[in-house]
Amino acid sequence: MKQNDSSSSQALTRRTFLQHTAAAGTVVAGLSTGLSKRAFAANERLGIGVIGAGNRGNSHLNALKHIQDEDKSIELRAVCDVYRPRMMKTAERFDIQGYMSHEELLADPSIDLVTIATPDHIHGYQALDALRAGKGIYCEKPVTHWRQFELTKTLAKEVAASKGVFMCGTQGMSDTAWRQIGAFVREGMIGQPIHAECGYFRVGDWGEAGMPIDDPEAQPGADLNWEAFLGDSPKRDFDVSRFFRWRMYEDYAGGPCTDLFPHILTPVMHMMNAGMPSVAVATGGKFRYEEREVPDTFNMLVDFPENFTVAVLGTQGNDFQATESRGSASRIPVIRGWDGALTVSDDKIVFTPAHGSNKEKQIFDIDRGENMLHFFREFIDCYRNGNTDTISNMDLAYKVQTALIMAYLSLKESKVVRFDPVSESIIL
Ligand SMILES: NC(=O)c1ccc[n+]([C@@H]2O[C@H](COP(=O)([O-])OP(=O)(O)OC[C@H]3O[C@@H](n4cnc5c(N)ncnc54)[C@H](O)[C@@H]3O)[C@@H](O)[C@H]2O)c1
């Protein structure tokens, strides 16, 4: 294990940080100037740092370790977390450097790529910092929190201007079904798109099983940085439930809309070739679980200026799947156009012509299902090749997050929410 304690700067390391960079023979360019990545040889291993050592951060490390062992294209090098016991356990498990802050991890020149798996309200700031430090970024969904539209916009603009490599962690985008349908829509198979329906139904995620309280006696201090956890959220006294079960609270999360819908709305907006939304309305609320702040049931309708609607339904109170599932809990999207509809049935893509259309029904094989390893490999390849057009890029994440924020605000404020494309702002 390697640990770097920000308070004592004591590194308990198998290899020290300096040995690490020396062994890699790196030329560090860009940390001081920002927005430029380190120079590396074509076959050199890229260094990985994971920000957030909770449930998802450990899933990232497991998947990336598989890639490290299999093709040696990367090397796991560091993890950070504001809660020392998790950071140390993870650093030990993967035999990597441990840091207590993302700033320290980003200052580590042996790190080329970072994955961000912290609570939702932290993502955007850490992604911006990583971008400015010249790192490639794989950032978990949702890309920001529902009260952070301006941050989302800033991140989108900076990613575009810097030509940084950014991938949003909506791993369903690795499923070729959505890419194939997207290509069919762009080729004109369904004619003018007019409507899409989809949904996400999952139970759990925040109770004892989903978000255990590691230590009910935990307190802020050298081993738990409460201020860093709070980020830009309202300042509050330490609360062990808020820290470990942040998904229950509006300051840090948003229920199905922001936690689950990015998984399905991202592919749907990709398939529809959607731009920025124009109008959003939502219904729902806390229909089952009184002990949480965020809604457990959420239904949203979003219109787009290209004259189509996307409907997304979901509850965390019942996870019955009306149709066979693609991805863990998603309701299979149906994409409708003037000339016909596209969906997935029995693991095939099915095109059904509209009444009166002279087109034929068609059935297509799907090349590949959702695959986390493939998704990470695509991200790594993009970074290595300087390809900024990742399949789940920031431009798409910005549009999706804007729709989600508009819908969340619609429910919260009981209003129809509009987007003004001229001022690029949300109108309540
Ligand atoms: N793509 C997916 O399928 C998927 C699945 C699960 C979670 N996620 C996403 O991953 C993120 C993390 O979820 P989780 O279930 O792992 O939560 P978690 O609570 O298990 O882990 C989050 C970790 O971040 C740490 N942390 C908090 N603030 C920090 C900061 N400022 N800097 C560094 N570390 C900080 C916490 O101490 C905690 O260990 C969420 O945004 C969630 O939406 C995505």
CSV table of N, CA, C and O and ligand atoms in Angstrom, one decimal, residues 51-57 80-83 86 100 102 116-120 122-123 126 138 140-142 169-171 202 211 228-229 243-244 246-247 259 263, ligand 1:
chain,number,residue,atom,x,y,z
A,51,ILE,N,-10.6,8.8,-8.1
A,51,ILE,CA,-11.1,9.8,-7.1
A,51,ILE,C,-12.4,9.3,-6.5
A,51,ILE,O,-13.4,9.3,-7.2
A,52,GLY,N,-12.3,8.9,-5.2
A,52,GLY,CA,-13.5,8.4,-4.5
A,52,GLY,C,-13.3,6.9,-4.3
A,52,GLY,O,-13.2,6.1,-5.3
A,53,ALA,N,-13.2,6.4,-3.1
A,53,ALA,CA,-12.9,5.0,-2.8
A,53,ALA,C,-14.1,4.3,-2.2
A,53,ALA,O,-13.9,3.5,-1.4
A,54,GLY,N,-15.3,4.7,-2.7
A,54,GLY,CA,-16.5,4.0,-2.2
A,54,GLY,C,-16.8,2.9,-3.1
A,54,GLY,O,-16.0,2.3,-3.7
A,55,ASN,N,-18.1,2.6,-3.2
A,55,ASN,CA,-18.6,1.5,-4.0
A,55,ASN,C,-18.2,1.6,-5.4
A,55,ASN,O,-17.6,0.7,-6.0
A,56,ARG,N,-18.5,2.7,-6.1
A,56,ARG,CA,-18.2,2.8,-7.5
A,56,ARG,C,-16.7,3.0,-7.8
A,56,ARG,O,-16.2,2.4,-8.8
A,57,GLY,N,-16.0,3.7,-7.0
A,57,GLY,CA,-14.6,3.8,-7.2
A,57,GLY,C,-13.9,2.5,-7.2
A,57,GLY,O,-13.0,2.2,-8.0
A,80,CYS,N,-7.9,8.4,-4.1
A,80,CYS,CA,-8.0,9.4,-3.0
A,80,CYS,C,-9.4,9.3,-2.5
A,80,CYS,O,-10.4,8.9,-3.2
A,81,ASP,N,-9.6,9.7,-1.2
A,81,ASP,CA,-10.9,9.8,-0.6
A,81,ASP,C,-10.7,10.7,0.6
A,81,ASP,O,-9.7,10.7,1.3
A,82,VAL,N,-11.8,11.4,0.9
A,82,VAL,CA,-11.8,12.3,2.1
A,82,VAL,C,-12.0,11.5,3.4
A,82,VAL,O,-11.9,12.1,4.5
A,83,TYR,N,-12.3,10.2,3.3
A,83,TYR,CA,-12.5,9.4,4.5
A,83,TYR,C,-11.3,8.3,4.5
A,83,TYR,O,-11.2,7.5,3.6
A,86,ARG,N,-11.5,4.3,4.2
A,86,ARG,CA,-11.8,3.8,2.8
A,86,ARG,C,-10.6,4.0,1.9
A,86,ARG,O,-10.3,3.1,1.1
A,100,MET,N,-5.5,11.9,0.5
A,100,MET,CA,-6.7,12.4,1.2
A,100,MET,C,-7.4,13.5,0.4
A,100,MET,O,-8.5,13.9,0.8
A,102,HIS,N,-8.2,15.2,-3.7
A,102,HIS,CA,-8.1,15.1,-5.2
A,102,HIS,C,-7.0,16.0,-5.7
A,102,HIS,O,-6.4,15.7,-6.7
A,116,ILE,N,-13.7,9.7,-11.8
A,116,ILE,CA,-14.3,10.4,-10.6
A,116,ILE,C,-15.5,9.7,-10.2
A,116,ILE,O,-16.5,9.4,-10.9
A,117,ALA,N,-15.5,9.2,-8.9
A,117,ALA,CA,-16.6,8.4,-8.4
A,117,ALA,C,-16.9,8.9,-7.0
A,117,ALA,O,-17.0,8.2,-6.0
A,118,THR,N,-17.1,10.2,-6.9
A,118,THR,CA,-17.5,10.9,-5.6
A,118,THR,C,-19.0,11.2,-5.6
A,118,THR,O,-19.6,11.0,-6.7
A,119,PRO,N,-19.6,11.7,-4.6
A,119,PRO,CA,-21.0,12.1,-4.6
A,119,PRO,C,-21.2,13.1,-5.7
A,119,PRO,O,-20.3,13.9,-6.1
A,120,ASP,N,-22.5,13.2,-6.2
A,120,ASP,CA,-22.8,13.9,-7.4
A,120,ASP,C,-22.4,15.4,-7.4
A,120,ASP,O,-21.9,15.9,-8.4
A,122,ILE,N,-19.9,16.8,-6.2
A,122,ILE,CA,-18.5,17.1,-6.3
A,122,ILE,C,-17.9,16.9,-7.7
A,122,ILE,O,-16.9,17.4,-8.0
A,123,HIS,N,-18.6,16.1,-8.5
A,123,HIS,CA,-18.1,15.7,-9.8
A,123,HIS,C,-17.6,16.8,-10.6
A,123,HIS,O,-16.4,16.8,-11.1
A,126,GLN,N,-14.4,18.6,-9.5
A,126,GLN,CA,-13.2,17.7,-9.6
A,126,GLN,C,-12.8,17.5,-11.1
A,126,GLN,O,-11.7,17.5,-11.5
A,138,TYR,N,-12.7,10.4,-16.8
A,138,TYR,CA,-13.9,9.5,-16.9
A,138,TYR,C,-14.7,9.9,-15.6
A,138,TYR,O,-14.2,9.7,-14.5
A,140,GLU,N,-18.2,9.9,-13.4
A,140,GLU,CA,-19.4,9.2,-13.2
A,140,GLU,C,-20.6,10.1,-13.5
A,140,GLU,O,-20.6,11.4,-13.4
A,141,LYS,N,-21.7,9.5,-13.9
A,141,LYS,CA,-23.0,10.2,-14.0
A,141,LYS,C,-23.5,10.5,-12.6
A,141,LYS,O,-23.2,9.7,-11.7
A,142,PRO,N,-24.4,11.4,-12.4
A,142,PRO,CA,-24.7,12.6,-13.3
A,142,PRO,C,-23.4,13.5,-13.3
A,142,PRO,O,-22.7,13.6,-12.3
A,169,GLY,N,-19.6,8.6,-17.3
A,169,GLY,CA,-19.7,7.2,-16.9
A,169,GLY,C,-21.1,6.6,-17.1
A,169,GLY,O,-21.6,5.9,-16.2
A,170,THR,N,-21.7,6.8,-18.2
A,170,THR,CA,-23.0,6.2,-18.5
A,170,THR,C,-22.6,5.0,-19.4
A,170,THR,O,-22.7,5.0,-20.6
A,171,GLN,N,-22.3,3.9,-18.7
A,171,GLN,CA,-21.7,2.8,-19.4
A,171,GLN,C,-22.6,2.1,-20.4
A,171,GLN,O,-22.2,1.3,-21.2
A,202,ARG,N,-35.6,0.9,-10.4
A,202,ARG,CA,-34.7,0.1,-9.5
A,202,ARG,C,-35.0,0.4,-8.1
A,202,ARG,O,-35.3,1.5,-7.7
A,211,MET,N,-26.1,1.7,1.1
A,211,MET,CA,-25.2,2.7,1.6
A,211,MET,C,-25.0,2.5,3.1
A,211,MET,O,-25.5,3.2,4.0
A,228,ALA,N,-14.5,19.2,2.7
A,228,ALA,CA,-14.3,18.7,1.3
A,228,ALA,C,-15.5,18.0,0.8
A,228,ALA,O,-15.9,18.0,-0.4
A,229,PHE,N,-16.2,17.2,1.7
A,229,PHE,CA,-17.4,16.5,1.3
A,229,PHE,C,-18.5,17.5,1.0
A,229,PHE,O,-19.2,17.3,0.0
A,243,PHE,N,-23.1,12.0,5.5
A,243,PHE,CA,-21.8,11.7,4.9
A,243,PHE,C,-21.9,10.3,4.2
A,243,PHE,O,-21.4,10.2,3.1
A,244,PHE,N,-22.4,9.3,4.9
A,244,PHE,CA,-22.4,8.0,4.3
A,244,PHE,C,-23.6,7.7,3.4
A,244,PHE,O,-23.5,6.8,2.5
A,246,TRP,N,-25.4,9.9,1.5
A,246,TRP,CA,-25.7,11.2,0.8
A,246,TRP,C,-26.8,11.1,-0.2
A,246,TRP,O,-27.4,12.1,-0.6
A,247,ARG,N,-27.0,9.9,-0.8
A,247,ARG,CA,-28.0,9.8,-1.9
A,247,ARG,C,-29.5,10.1,-1.4
A,247,ARG,O,-30.4,10.3,-2.2
A,259,ASP,N,-30.0,10.2,-10.5
A,259,ASP,CA,-29.2,9.0,-10.2
A,259,ASP,C,-29.3,8.0,-11.3
A,259,ASP,O,-28.3,7.3,-11.7
A,263,HIS,N,-28.7,7.0,-17.2
A,263,HIS,CA,-28.3,5.8,-17.8
A,263,HIS,C,-29.2,5.6,-19.1
A,263,HIS,O,-28.7,4.9,-20.0
B,1,LIG,N1,-22.4,4.2,-13.5
B,1,LIG,C1,-22.9,3.5,-12.6
B,1,LIG,O1,-23.6,2.4,-12.8
B,1,LIG,C2,-22.8,3.9,-11.2
B,1,LIG,C3,-23.0,3.0,-10.1
B,1,LIG,C4,-22.9,3.4,-8.8
B,1,LIG,C5,-22.6,4.7,-8.6
B,1,LIG,N2,-22.4,5.6,-9.6
B,1,LIG,C6,-22.0,7.0,-9.3
B,1,LIG,O2,-20.7,7.0,-8.7
B,1,LIG,C7,-20.7,8.1,-7.7
B,1,LIG,C8,-20.3,7.5,-6.4
B,1,LIG,O3,-21.3,6.6,-5.9
B,1,LIG,P1,-20.9,5.5,-4.8
B,1,LIG,O4,-22.1,4.5,-4.8
B,1,LIG,O5,-19.6,4.9,-5.1
B,1,LIG,O6,-20.9,6.3,-3.5
B,1,LIG,P2,-20.1,6.0,-2.2
B,1,LIG,O7,-20.6,6.9,-1.1
B,1,LIG,O8,-20.0,4.6,-2.0
B,1,LIG,O9,-18.6,6.6,-2.5
B,1,LIG,C9,-18.3,7.9,-2.7
B,1,LIG,C10,-16.9,8.2,-2.0
B,1,LIG,O10,-16.5,9.5,-2.3
B,1,LIG,C11,-15.9,10.0,-1.1
B,1,LIG,N3,-15.9,11.5,-1.2
B,1,LIG,C12,-16.8,12.3,-0.8
B,1,LIG,N4,-16.4,13.6,-1.1
B,1,LIG,C13,-15.2,13.5,-1.6
B,1,LIG,C14,-14.2,14.5,-2.1
B,1,LIG,N5,-14.5,15.8,-2.1
B,1,LIG,N6,-13.1,14.0,-2.6
B,1,LIG,C15,-12.8,12.7,-2.6
B,1,LIG,N7,-13.6,11.7,-2.1
B,1,LIG,C16,-14.8,12.1,-1.7
B,1,LIG,C17,-16.7,9.4,0.0
B,1,LIG,O11,-15.9,9.4,1.3
B,1,LIG,C18,-17.0,8.0,-0.5
B,1,LIG,O12,-16.0,7.1,-0.1
B,1,LIG,C19,-22.1,8.7,-7.7
B,1,LIG,O13,-22.1,9.9,-8.4
B,1,LIG,C20,-23.0,7.7,-8.4
B,1,LIG,O14,-24.0,8.3,-9.1
B,1,LIG,C21,-22.5,5.2,-10.9
